[in-house]
CSV table of C-alpha atoms in Angstrom, one decimal:
chain,number,residue,atom,x,y,z
A,267,UNK,CA,0.3,0.3,0.0
A,268,UNK,CA,1.1,3.8,-0.8
A,269,UNK,CA,2.3,5.4,2.2
A,270,UNK,CA,-0.4,7.7,3.0
A,271,UNK,CA,1.1,11.4,2.6
A,272,UNK,CA,0.4,13.7,5.5
A,273,UNK,CA,-0.4,17.1,5.0
A,274,UNK,CA,2.6,19.3,6.5
A,275,UNK,CA,2.7,22.8,6.6
A,276,UNK,CA,5.5,25.0,5.3
A,277,UNK,CA,6.4,26.1,9.1
A,278,UNK,CA,7.0,23.0,10.2
A,279,UNK,CA,10.7,22.3,10.5
A,280,UNK,CA,10.4,18.5,10.0
A,281,UNK,CA,8.0,15.5,10.3
A,282,UNK,CA,8.4,11.5,11.4
A,283,UNK,CA,11.5,9.7,11.6
A,284,UNK,CA,12.6,11.7,8.4
A,285,UNK,CA,14.5,8.7,6.4
A,286,UNK,CA,14.1,6.9,3.1
A,287,UNK,CA,10.3,5.2,2.4
A,288,UNK,CA,10.7,5.4,-0.8
A,289,UNK,CA,13.3,3.6,-3.5
A,290,UNK,CA,16.4,6.3,-3.9
A,291,UNK,CA,18.8,6.3,-6.2
A,292,UNK,CA,22.2,5.2,-4.2
A,293,UNK,CA,24.3,8.3,-5.4
A,294,UNK,CA,21.3,10.7,-4.4
A,295,UNK,CA,22.5,10.1,-0.8
A,296,UNK,CA,25.4,11.7,-1.3
A,297,UNK,CA,23.6,14.9,-2.1
A,298,UNK,CA,23.2,16.3,1.5
A,299,UNK,CA,27.2,15.8,1.7
A,300,UNK,CA,27.5,17.6,-1.6
A,301,UNK,CA,25.0,20.5,-1.1
A,302,UNK,CA,26.8,20.9,1.9
A,303,UNK,CA,30.4,20.8,0.4
A,304,UNK,CA,28.8,23.8,-2.1
A,305,UNK,CA,27.9,25.7,0.9
A,306,UNK,CA,30.7,25.6,2.4
A,307,UNK,CA,32.6,26.9,-0.7
A,308,UNK,CA,30.4,29.8,-0.9
A,309,UNK,CA,31.5,30.6,2.7
A,310,UNK,CA,34.6,31.3,1.6
A,311,UNK,CA,33.5,33.2,-1.8
A,312,UNK,CA,34.7,36.8,-1.6
A,313,UNK,CA,31.3,38.5,-1.6
A,314,UNK,CA,33.2,42.1,-0.7
A,315,UNK,CA,30.3,42.9,1.6
A,316,UNK,CA,31.0,46.7,3.4
A,317,UNK,CA,29.6,46.4,6.7
A,318,UNK,CA,30.7,42.9,7.1
A,319,UNK,CA,34.4,43.2,6.5
A,320,UNK,CA,36.0,39.8,6.0
A,321,UNK,CA,33.4,37.9,8.0
A,322,UNK,CA,31.1,36.0,6.1
A,323,UNK,CA,28.0,34.0,7.0
A,324,UNK,CA,29.0,30.3,8.6
A,325,UNK,CA,26.6,28.6,5.8
A,326,UNK,CA,28.3,25.3,6.4
A,327,UNK,CA,26.5,25.1,10.3
A,328,UNK,CA,23.6,25.8,8.9
A,329,UNK,CA,24.0,22.7,6.7
A,330,UNK,CA,25.3,20.5,9.1
A,331,UNK,CA,22.5,21.4,11.7
A,332,UNK,CA,19.7,21.1,9.3
A,333,UNK,CA,21.2,17.8,8.1
A,334,UNK,CA,22.1,16.3,11.5
A,335,UNK,CA,18.3,16.8,12.6
A,336,UNK,CA,16.2,16.1,9.4
A,337,UNK,CA,18.8,13.0,8.3
A,338,UNK,CA,21.3,12.2,10.5
A,339,UNK,CA,21.8,9.3,8.4
A,340,UNK,CA,23.0,11.5,5.9
A,341,UNK,CA,24.9,14.1,8.1
A,342,UNK,CA,27.1,11.5,10.0
A,343,UNK,CA,29.8,12.4,12.3
A,344,UNK,CA,32.8,11.9,9.8
A,345,UNK,CA,31.1,13.8,6.9
A,346,UNK,CA,30.4,16.9,9.3
A,347,UNK,CA,33.9,16.5,11.1
A,348,UNK,CA,35.5,16.5,6.9
A,349,UNK,CA,33.3,19.3,6.2
A,350,UNK,CA,34.7,21.4,9.2
A,351,UNK,CA,38.4,20.5,7.9
A,352,UNK,CA,37.7,21.9,4.2
A,353,UNK,CA,36.0,25.2,6.0
A,354,UNK,CA,39.9,25.5,7.9
A,355,UNK,CA,41.5,24.2,5.0
A,356,UNK,CA,40.1,27.3,3.3
A,357,UNK,CA,40.3,29.7,6.1
A,358,UNK,CA,44.0,29.1,7.0
A,359,UNK,CA,42.9,28.9,10.3
A,360,UNK,CA,44.0,26.0,13.0
A,361,UNK,CA,43.4,22.8,11.4
A,362,UNK,CA,41.1,21.0,13.5
A,363,UNK,CA,38.8,24.3,15.2
A,364,UNK,CA,36.1,23.9,12.6
A,365,UNK,CA,35.7,20.0,12.3
A,366,UNK,CA,35.8,20.0,15.9
A,367,UNK,CA,32.8,22.6,16.3
A,368,UNK,CA,30.8,21.1,13.1
A,369,UNK,CA,31.0,17.3,15.0
A,370,UNK,CA,29.5,18.8,18.2
A,371,UNK,CA,26.9,20.6,16.3
A,372,UNK,CA,26.1,17.2,14.4
A,373,UNK,CA,26.1,15.4,17.7
A,374,UNK,CA,23.7,18.4,19.1
A,375,UNK,CA,21.4,18.9,16.4
A,376,UNK,CA,21.2,15.3,15.8
A,377,UNK,CA,20.3,14.5,19.5
A,378,UNK,CA,17.5,17.2,19.6
A,379,UNK,CA,15.3,15.3,17.0
A,380,UNK,CA,12.7,14.4,19.3
A,381,UNK,CA,12.6,17.6,20.8
A,382,UNK,CA,12.2,19.8,17.5
A,383,UNK,CA,11.2,17.6,14.6
A,384,UNK,CA,7.4,18.7,14.0
A,385,UNK,CA,7.8,21.7,15.6
A,386,UNK,CA,6.7,25.3,14.1
A,387,UNK,CA,9.8,26.8,12.1
A,388,UNK,CA,10.2,29.9,14.7
A,389,UNK,CA,11.3,27.5,17.4
A,390,UNK,CA,13.8,25.6,15.2
A,391,UNK,CA,15.1,29.0,14.5
A,392,UNK,CA,15.5,30.0,17.8
A,393,UNK,CA,17.2,26.2,18.4
A,394,UNK,CA,19.5,27.1,15.8
A,395,UNK,CA,20.2,31.1,17.4
A,396,UNK,CA,21.2,28.4,20.5
A,397,UNK,CA,23.7,26.2,18.8
A,398,UNK,CA,25.1,29.4,16.7
A,399,UNK,CA,26.2,30.6,19.7
A,400,UNK,CA,27.0,27.5,21.8
A,401,UNK,CA,29.5,26.7,18.4
A,402,UNK,CA,30.8,30.5,18.3
A,403,UNK,CA,31.6,30.2,22.1
A,404,UNK,CA,33.3,26.9,21.6
A,405,UNK,CA,35.3,27.7,18.8
A,406,UNK,CA,36.0,31.2,21.0
A,407,UNK,CA,37.6,29.2,23.7
A,408,UNK,CA,39.6,27.0,21.1
A,409,UNK,CA,41.0,30.2,19.7
A,410,UNK,CA,41.8,31.3,22.5
A,411,UNK,CA,44.2,28.4,23.9
A,412,UNK,CA,45.3,28.3,20.4
A,413,UNK,CA,47.0,31.5,20.1
A,414,UNK,CA,47.4,31.9,23.6
A,415,UNK,CA,45.9,35.5,23.5
A,416,UNK,CA,42.4,36.6,24.4
A,417,UNK,CA,40.9,36.7,20.8
A,418,UNK,CA,38.6,39.5,20.3
A,419,UNK,CA,35.3,37.8,20.6
A,420,UNK,CA,33.1,40.6,18.3
A,421,UNK,CA,33.8,39.0,15.1
A,422,UNK,CA,33.0,35.7,16.3
A,423,UNK,CA,29.6,37.5,17.6
A,424,UNK,CA,29.2,39.4,14.3
A,425,UNK,CA,29.1,35.8,12.3
A,426,UNK,CA,26.6,34.2,14.3
A,427,UNK,CA,23.8,37.0,14.1
A,428,UNK,CA,24.8,37.1,10.0
A,429,UNK,CA,24.4,33.3,9.8
A,430,UNK,CA,21.1,33.9,12.1
A,431,UNK,CA,19.5,36.2,9.9
A,432,UNK,CA,20.0,34.3,7.3
A,433,UNK,CA,19.0,30.9,8.6
A,434,UNK,CA,16.0,31.1,7.2
A,435,UNK,CA,16.8,31.6,3.6
A,436,UNK,CA,19.5,28.8,3.7
A,437,UNK,CA,17.4,26.2,5.6
A,438,UNK,CA,14.0,26.3,3.3
A,439,UNK,CA,16.1,25.0,0.5
A,440,UNK,CA,17.6,22.7,2.9
A,441,UNK,CA,14.4,21.4,4.4
A,442,UNK,CA,12.4,20.9,1.0
A,443,UNK,CA,15.5,18.9,0.1
A,444,UNK,CA,15.4,16.6,2.9
A,445,UNK,CA,11.9,16.4,3.0
A,446,UNK,CA,12.1,15.6,-0.5
A,447,UNK,CA,14.6,12.9,0.0
A,448,UNK,CA,12.4,11.2,2.5
A,449,UNK,CA,9.6,11.5,0.2
A,450,UNK,CA,7.3,13.4,2.3
A,451,UNK,CA,5.3,16.3,1.3
A,452,UNK,CA,6.2,20.0,2.2
A,453,UNK,CA,4.0,22.2,1.0
B,64,UNK,CA,15.7,-9.3,-2.8
B,65,UNK,CA,13.3,-6.8,-0.9
B,66,UNK,CA,15.2,-4.3,1.0
B,67,UNK,CA,14.1,-3.7,4.8
B,68,UNK,CA,11.5,-1.2,5.3
B,69,UNK,CA,12.9,-0.4,8.8
B,70,UNK,CA,14.0,3.1,8.7
B,71,UNK,CA,17.8,3.9,9.2
B,72,UNK,CA,17.4,5.7,12.1
B,73,UNK,CA,16.1,2.6,14.1
B,74,UNK,CA,19.0,0.3,12.3
B,75,UNK,CA,21.4,3.3,13.4
B,76,UNK,CA,20.4,3.1,17.4
B,77,UNK,CA,21.1,-0.7,17.2
B,78,UNK,CA,23.8,-1.8,19.6
B,79,UNK,CA,26.4,-2.2,17.2
B,80,UNK,CA,25.4,0.5,15.3
B,81,UNK,CA,25.6,2.8,18.6
B,82,UNK,CA,28.8,1.4,19.4
B,83,UNK,CA,30.3,2.2,16.3
B,84,UNK,CA,29.0,6.2,16.4
B,85,UNK,CA,30.4,6.8,19.5
B,86,UNK,CA,33.7,4.8,18.6
B,87,UNK,CA,33.5,7.0,15.5
B,88,UNK,CA,32.9,10.2,17.6
B,89,UNK,CA,35.8,9.6,20.0
B,90,UNK,CA,37.7,9.0,17.4
B,91,UNK,CA,37.1,12.0,15.4
B,92,UNK,CA,37.3,13.9,18.6
B,93,UNK,CA,40.7,12.7,19.4
B,94,UNK,CA,41.8,13.6,15.5
B,95,UNK,CA,40.6,16.9,15.5
B,96,UNK,CA,42.5,17.1,18.8
B,97,UNK,CA,45.7,16.0,17.5
B,98,UNK,CA,45.4,18.4,14.8
B,99,UNK,CA,45.6,21.2,16.5
B,100,UNK,CA,48.2,20.3,19.0
B,101,UNK,CA,50.3,19.3,15.9
B,102,UNK,CA,49.3,22.5,13.5
B,103,UNK,CA,50.1,24.4,16.7
B,104,UNK,CA,53.5,22.9,17.4
B,105,UNK,CA,54.5,21.9,13.8
B,106,UNK,CA,55.1,18.5,14.2
B,107,UNK,CA,54.4,16.0,11.0
B,108,UNK,CA,53.5,17.5,7.7
B,109,UNK,CA,50.3,19.2,8.8
B,110,UNK,CA,51.4,22.4,7.0
B,111,UNK,CA,52.7,20.7,3.6
B,112,UNK,CA,48.9,18.7,3.6
B,113,UNK,CA,47.3,21.7,4.1
B,114,UNK,CA,49.6,23.5,1.0
B,115,UNK,CA,48.8,20.4,-0.9
B,116,UNK,CA,45.3,20.6,-0.2
B,117,UNK,CA,44.9,24.3,-1.1
B,118,UNK,CA,46.4,23.5,-4.4
B,119,UNK,CA,43.1,21.1,-5.2
B,120,UNK,CA,40.5,23.7,-2.9
B,121,UNK,CA,41.8,26.9,-5.1
B,122,UNK,CA,40.7,26.0,-8.6
B,123,UNK,CA,37.5,24.9,-7.5
B,124,UNK,CA,36.9,28.3,-6.0
B,125,UNK,CA,38.6,30.2,-8.5
B,126,UNK,CA,35.3,28.6,-11.1
B,127,UNK,CA,32.5,29.3,-8.7
B,128,UNK,CA,33.9,32.9,-7.4
B,129,UNK,CA,34.0,34.5,-11.2
B,130,UNK,CA,30.3,34.6,-11.4
B,131,UNK,CA,30.2,36.4,-7.8
B,132,UNK,CA,33.1,38.4,-9.6
B,133,UNK,CA,31.0,39.7,-12.6
B,134,UNK,CA,28.0,40.2,-9.9
B,135,UNK,CA,30.2,42.7,-8.1
B,136,UNK,CA,31.6,44.0,-11.2
B,137,UNK,CA,28.1,44.5,-12.5
B,138,UNK,CA,27.3,46.0,-9.1
B,139,UNK,CA,30.1,48.5,-9.1
B,140,UNK,CA,29.4,49.5,-12.5
B,141,UNK,CA,25.8,50.2,-12.0
B,142,UNK,CA,26.8,52.4,-8.7
B,143,UNK,CA,29.4,54.5,-10.5
B,144,UNK,CA,26.7,55.2,-13.2
B,145,UNK,CA,24.5,56.6,-11.2
B,146,UNK,CA,27.1,59.2,-9.8
B,147,UNK,CA,28.8,59.7,-13.3
B,148,UNK,CA,28.3,63.7,-13.4
B,149,UNK,CA,29.3,63.8,-9.8
B,150,UNK,CA,32.4,62.0,-10.2
B,151,UNK,CA,33.5,63.6,-13.7
B,152,UNK,CA,33.6,66.8,-11.9
B,153,UNK,CA,35.5,65.7,-9.1
B,154,UNK,CA,38.2,63.8,-11.3
B,155,UNK,CA,38.3,67.3,-13.4
B,156,UNK,CA,39.5,69.1,-9.9
B,157,UNK,CA,41.7,66.0,-9.2
B,158,UNK,CA,43.2,66.2,-12.8
B,159,UNK,CA,44.2,70.3,-12.2
B,160,UNK,CA,45.9,69.1,-8.8
B,161,UNK,CA,47.7,66.2,-10.2
B,162,UNK,CA,48.9,68.2,-13.2
B,163,UNK,CA,50.6,70.6,-11.2
B,164,UNK,CA,51.7,67.9,-8.8
B,165,UNK,CA,53.3,66.0,-12.0
B,166,UNK,CA,55.2,69.2,-12.9
B,167,UNK,CA,56.8,69.2,-9.4
B,168,UNK,CA,57.6,65.0,-9.3
B,169,UNK,CA,59.4,65.7,-13.0
B,170,UNK,CA,61.6,68.7,-11.5
B,171,UNK,CA,62.1,66.6,-8.3
B,172,UNK,CA,62.8,63.4,-10.7
B,173,UNK,CA,65.4,65.4,-12.5
B,174,UNK,CA,66.9,66.8,-9.1
B,175,UNK,CA,66.8,63.2,-7.6
B,176,UNK,CA,68.9,61.8,-10.8
B,177,UNK,CA,71.4,64.3,-10.7
B,178,UNK,CA,72.1,63.8,-6.9
B,179,UNK,CA,72.3,60.1,-7.2
B,180,UNK,CA,74.8,60.6,-10.2
B,181,UNK,CA,76.8,63.0,-7.9
B,182,UNK,CA,77.2,60.7,-4.9
B,183,UNK,CA,77.2,57.9,-7.0
B,184,UNK,CA,74.0,55.8,-5.0
B,185,UNK,CA,73.2,52.7,-6.1
B,186,UNK,CA,69.4,52.6,-7.1
B,187,UNK,CA,67.1,49.8,-6.2
B,188,UNK,CA,65.0,48.3,-8.8
B,189,UNK,CA,64.8,44.9,-8.0
B,190,UNK,CA,61.0,44.7,-7.2
B,191,UNK,CA,58.7,43.4,-10.0
B,192,UNK,CA,54.8,42.3,-9.6
B,193,UNK,CA,52.8,39.3,-9.7
B,194,UNK,CA,49.2,40.5,-10.5
B,195,UNK,CA,46.7,37.4,-9.1
B,196,UNK,CA,43.0,37.0,-8.8
B,197,UNK,CA,41.4,36.7,-5.2
B,198,UNK,CA,39.2,33.3,-5.4
B,199,UNK,CA,38.3,33.3,-1.5
B,200,UNK,CA,38.4,34.7,1.9
B,201,UNK,CA,39.0,33.4,5.4
B,202,UNK,CA,35.5,34.1,6.5
B,203,UNK,CA,35.9,33.2,9.9
B,204,UNK,CA,36.1,35.4,12.9
B,205,UNK,CA,39.8,34.2,14.1
B,206,UNK,CA,41.7,34.5,10.9
B,207,UNK,CA,41.7,37.0,8.4
B,208,UNK,CA,43.6,35.9,5.2
B,209,UNK,CA,42.7,36.0,1.5
B,210,UNK,CA,43.3,32.7,-1.4
B,211,UNK,CA,45.2,33.8,-4.4
B,212,UNK,CA,44.9,32.1,-7.8
B,213,UNK,CA,48.8,32.0,-8.3
B,214,UNK,CA,51.4,29.6,-6.9
B,215,UNK,CA,54.7,28.7,-7.0
B,216,UNK,CA,54.1,28.3,-10.4
B,217,UNK,CA,53.6,31.7,-11.1
B,218,UNK,CA,56.5,32.9,-8.6
B,219,UNK,CA,54.6,33.6,-5.5
B,220,UNK,CA,56.8,32.5,-2.6
B,221,UNK,CA,56.3,32.6,1.5
B,222,UNK,CA,57.0,36.2,3.0
B,223,UNK,CA,56.7,38.2,-0.1
B,224,UNK,CA,54.4,41.8,0.1
B,225,UNK,CA,51.1,41.8,-1.3
B,226,UNK,CA,49.9,45.4,-2.4
B,227,UNK,CA,46.6,46.8,-4.3
B,228,UNK,CA,47.1,49.6,-5.8
B,229,UNK,CA,46.1,51.6,-2.5
B,230,UNK,CA,48.5,49.8,-0.4
B,231,UNK,CA,50.0,47.4,1.6
B,232,UNK,CA,47.3,44.2,1.9
B,233,UNK,CA,49.5,41.7,3.7
B,234,UNK,CA,51.9,39.1,3.2
B,235,UNK,CA,52.2,35.1,1.9
B,236,UNK,CA,52.1,32.9,4.6
B,237,UNK,CA,51.8,29.7,2.7
B,238,UNK,CA,52.5,29.1,-1.3
B,239,UNK,CA,51.3,25.6,-3.1
B,240,UNK,CA,52.2,25.2,-6.8
B,241,UNK,CA,48.8,26.8,-8.4
B,242,UNK,CA,47.5,28.7,-4.7
B,243,UNK,CA,48.7,30.8,-2.0
B,244,UNK,CA,47.6,32.3,1.2
B,245,UNK,CA,47.9,36.1,2.2
B,246,UNK,CA,47.8,37.1,5.7
B,247,UNK,CA,46.2,40.7,6.4
B,248,UNK,CA,47.9,43.2,7.8
B,249,UNK,CA,44.7,43.0,10.2
B,250,UNK,CA,45.5,39.4,11.1
B,251,UNK,CA,46.0,38.4,15.0
B,252,UNK,CA,49.4,37.1,13.7
B,253,UNK,CA,50.6,39.8,11.7
B,254,UNK,CA,53.3,42.2,12.8
B,255,UNK,CA,54.6,44.5,9.9
B,256,UNK,CA,58.0,46.9,10.8
B,257,UNK,CA,56.7,50.5,9.9
B,258,UNK,CA,57.1,54.1,10.4
B,259,UNK,CA,55.7,57.2,10.4
B,260,UNK,CA,55.8,58.7,7.1
B,261,UNK,CA,56.7,62.4,8.4
B,262,UNK,CA,58.9,61.9,11.3
B,263,UNK,CA,60.6,58.4,10.8
B,264,UNK,CA,59.8,57.1,13.8
B,265,UNK,CA,59.4,53.3,13.9
B,266,UNK,CA,56.6,50.8,15.3
B,267,UNK,CA,55.1,47.6,14.8
B,268,UNK,CA,51.8,47.2,13.0
B,269,UNK,CA,49.9,44.5,15.1
B,270,UNK,CA,47.0,43.0,13.7
B,271,UNK,CA,44.1,42.0,16.5
B,272,UNK,CA,41.5,40.7,14.0
B,273,UNK,CA,39.7,44.3,13.9
B,274,UNK,CA,39.5,46.4,10.9
B,275,UNK,CA,41.8,48.8,13.0
B,276,UNK,CA,45.4,47.2,13.4
B,277,UNK,CA,47.2,48.6,16.4
B,278,UNK,CA,50.6,50.4,16.2
B,279,UNK,CA,52.7,48.5,18.7
B,280,UNK,CA,56.3,49.3,20.0
B,281,UNK,CA,55.9,53.3,19.3
B,282,UNK,CA,58.4,55.3,20.9
B,283,UNK,CA,57.1,57.5,23.8
B,284,UNK,CA,58.4,60.9,22.8
B,285,UNK,CA,57.0,60.1,19.2
B,286,UNK,CA,54.5,62.9,18.1
B,287,UNK,CA,51.7,60.7,16.5
B,288,UNK,CA,48.1,62.6,15.4
B,289,UNK,CA,45.2,61.2,13.7
B,290,UNK,CA,46.0,61.4,9.8
B,291,UNK,CA,49.5,60.5,10.1
B,292,UNK,CA,50.5,58.7,6.9
B,293,UNK,CA,52.2,55.1,8.0
B,294,UNK,CA,54.5,53.2,5.7
B,295,UNK,CA,56.5,49.9,5.7
B,296,UNK,CA,60.1,50.8,7.3
B,297,UNK,CA,61.7,47.8,5.9
B,298,UNK,CA,63.2,46.5,8.7
B,299,UNK,CA,64.0,42.8,8.9
B,300,UNK,CA,64.3,43.0,5.1
B,301,UNK,CA,61.1,41.2,4.6
B,302,UNK,CA,59.0,43.8,3.1
B,303,UNK,CA,60.7,46.6,0.9
B,304,UNK,CA,60.5,50.3,2.4
B,305,UNK,CA,58.4,53.1,1.9
B,306,UNK,CA,55.2,50.8,1.1
B,307,UNK,CA,52.3,53.0,2.1
B,308,UNK,CA,50.2,51.2,5.0
B,309,UNK,CA,47.4,53.8,6.1
B,310,UNK,CA,47.0,56.7,8.4
B,311,UNK,CA,46.7,56.9,12.3
B,312,UNK,CA,43.1,56.6,13.1
B,313,UNK,CA,43.0,57.2,16.6
B,314,UNK,CA,45.3,57.9,19.3
B,315,UNK,CA,44.7,57.3,23.1
B,316,UNK,CA,46.5,57.3,26.0
B,317,UNK,CA,47.5,53.1,25.7
B,318,UNK,CA,46.7,52.8,21.7
B,319,UNK,CA,47.2,54.1,18.5
B,320,UNK,CA,45.4,52.8,16.0
B,321,UNK,CA,45.6,52.5,11.9
B,322,UNK,CA,43.3,52.8,9.3
B,323,UNK,CA,44.5,50.7,6.1
B,324,UNK,CA,44.2,52.4,3.0
B,325,UNK,CA,42.6,49.0,1.4
B,326,UNK,CA,39.4,48.2,1.7
B,327,UNK,CA,40.3,44.7,2.9
B,328,UNK,CA,37.1,43.2,2.3
B,329,UNK,CA,36.5,44.0,-0.8
B,330,UNK,CA,39.8,43.2,-3.0
B,331,UNK,CA,39.5,41.1,-6.3
B,332,UNK,CA,42.9,41.8,-7.7
B,333,UNK,CA,46.1,42.4,-5.9
B,334,UNK,CA,50.2,42.7,-6.6
B,335,UNK,CA,52.6,40.2,-4.8
B,336,UNK,CA,55.8,41.9,-5.0
B,337,UNK,CA,58.9,39.6,-5.8
B,338,UNK,CA,61.2,41.6,-3.9
B,339,UNK,CA,65.4,40.2,-3.4
B,340,UNK,CA,65.6,40.6,0.3
B,341,UNK,CA,69.4,42.6,1.2
B,342,UNK,CA,71.9,39.8,2.1
B,343,UNK,CA,75.3,39.3,3.3
B,344,UNK,CA,75.5,36.1,1.6
B,345,UNK,CA,76.7,36.4,-2.2
B,346,UNK,CA,73.3,34.4,-4.0
B,347,UNK,CA,75.0,33.7,-7.3
B,348,UNK,CA,78.1,32.1,-5.9
B,349,UNK,CA,76.3,30.8,-2.9
B,350,UNK,CA,77.1,30.6,0.6
């Protein structure tokens, strides 16, 4: 029997187990990883936004959070870690810093599935604010220890503000993608 | 064979899956910490691996940054178009002023050449340029770097100075075959020997990840005011002397901050200086 499609509102951040029920081409399972990689690369493009200075939104963080929440099977620990390593390589920052942060975000977001799946989008957004702040706090602590200096936290907070502001724009297509991959309706 | 309809998540939370998951998490956590320690202390081939991977990633960034660059160019053109009359008027006035300066500069050039001949001064003309495209920014809050689509193949080497048409941008810290990384003058790890152009007082330009780096170790008796121009001193032999860096932005009791001439957030092309450092060792004959 064909699985019954549930009418889900666009304001919902997720639904059900969020896992493949329809036969899916094996290669398609790499899509979240590839999309996340593209977002990580986009986060390194010289966009030239004057008021931001060299701080750019952490698109990779959004991707890791959304996919870990929606499809933890397609955003495993190693993938989150790998995306973080690529971010570190591109940024020239301490190698391993973002990798550890993304690993933590993946574990944290995946552990909150029961709390967040099926809740209104605004709640998901608020949860991301908490995740982004925690990630910035951990990054800042690691950076302080790494550089043996009290690193200025303003840039990290600015990045959180920009990333959180852009979250709906980036997360919406990612949610749509993960819903499509689960074969569930996303109105 | 029929595939199991059991959702993957439930398969993942099986005891074996859970154990594997925890092991993978612990392993990656340890790997991340090891990389941090190795990178900090320079143990192992972390830098070589990083430079090698930079070569792989830079061409990808080069391709995907081109549309962004095109959009940026278009936005700049539209912006300029909207104030073309005003700009034209400004340029006319500036042109008149510069023509006067050109006459002065030519006279000074003649005088300089004459004095050099009289004093038998050896002219230094050992700086050449490599122009390259910026394909990536660090984007992160703790490092201020740029990625360049030029590497050792083009003559780019670590420690070379990078300038734009307005002034100093930073210096090369890593150079792969096709790509290189620039450490901006605003980065926490950047230290550039500079001097006040007018009084010739020396200082160290010290980045702190803000847009206004500090002028550290400035002599106590040095008179400094907002608006004073700052140039590289050339001490240490790493950078050529006399490269314009910026102007003093603020002077307080504890710190002097500089406003760079270059808008570091909006760089598309830069020049890497190939500068032969002064050396006591004769390069041609070897040590």
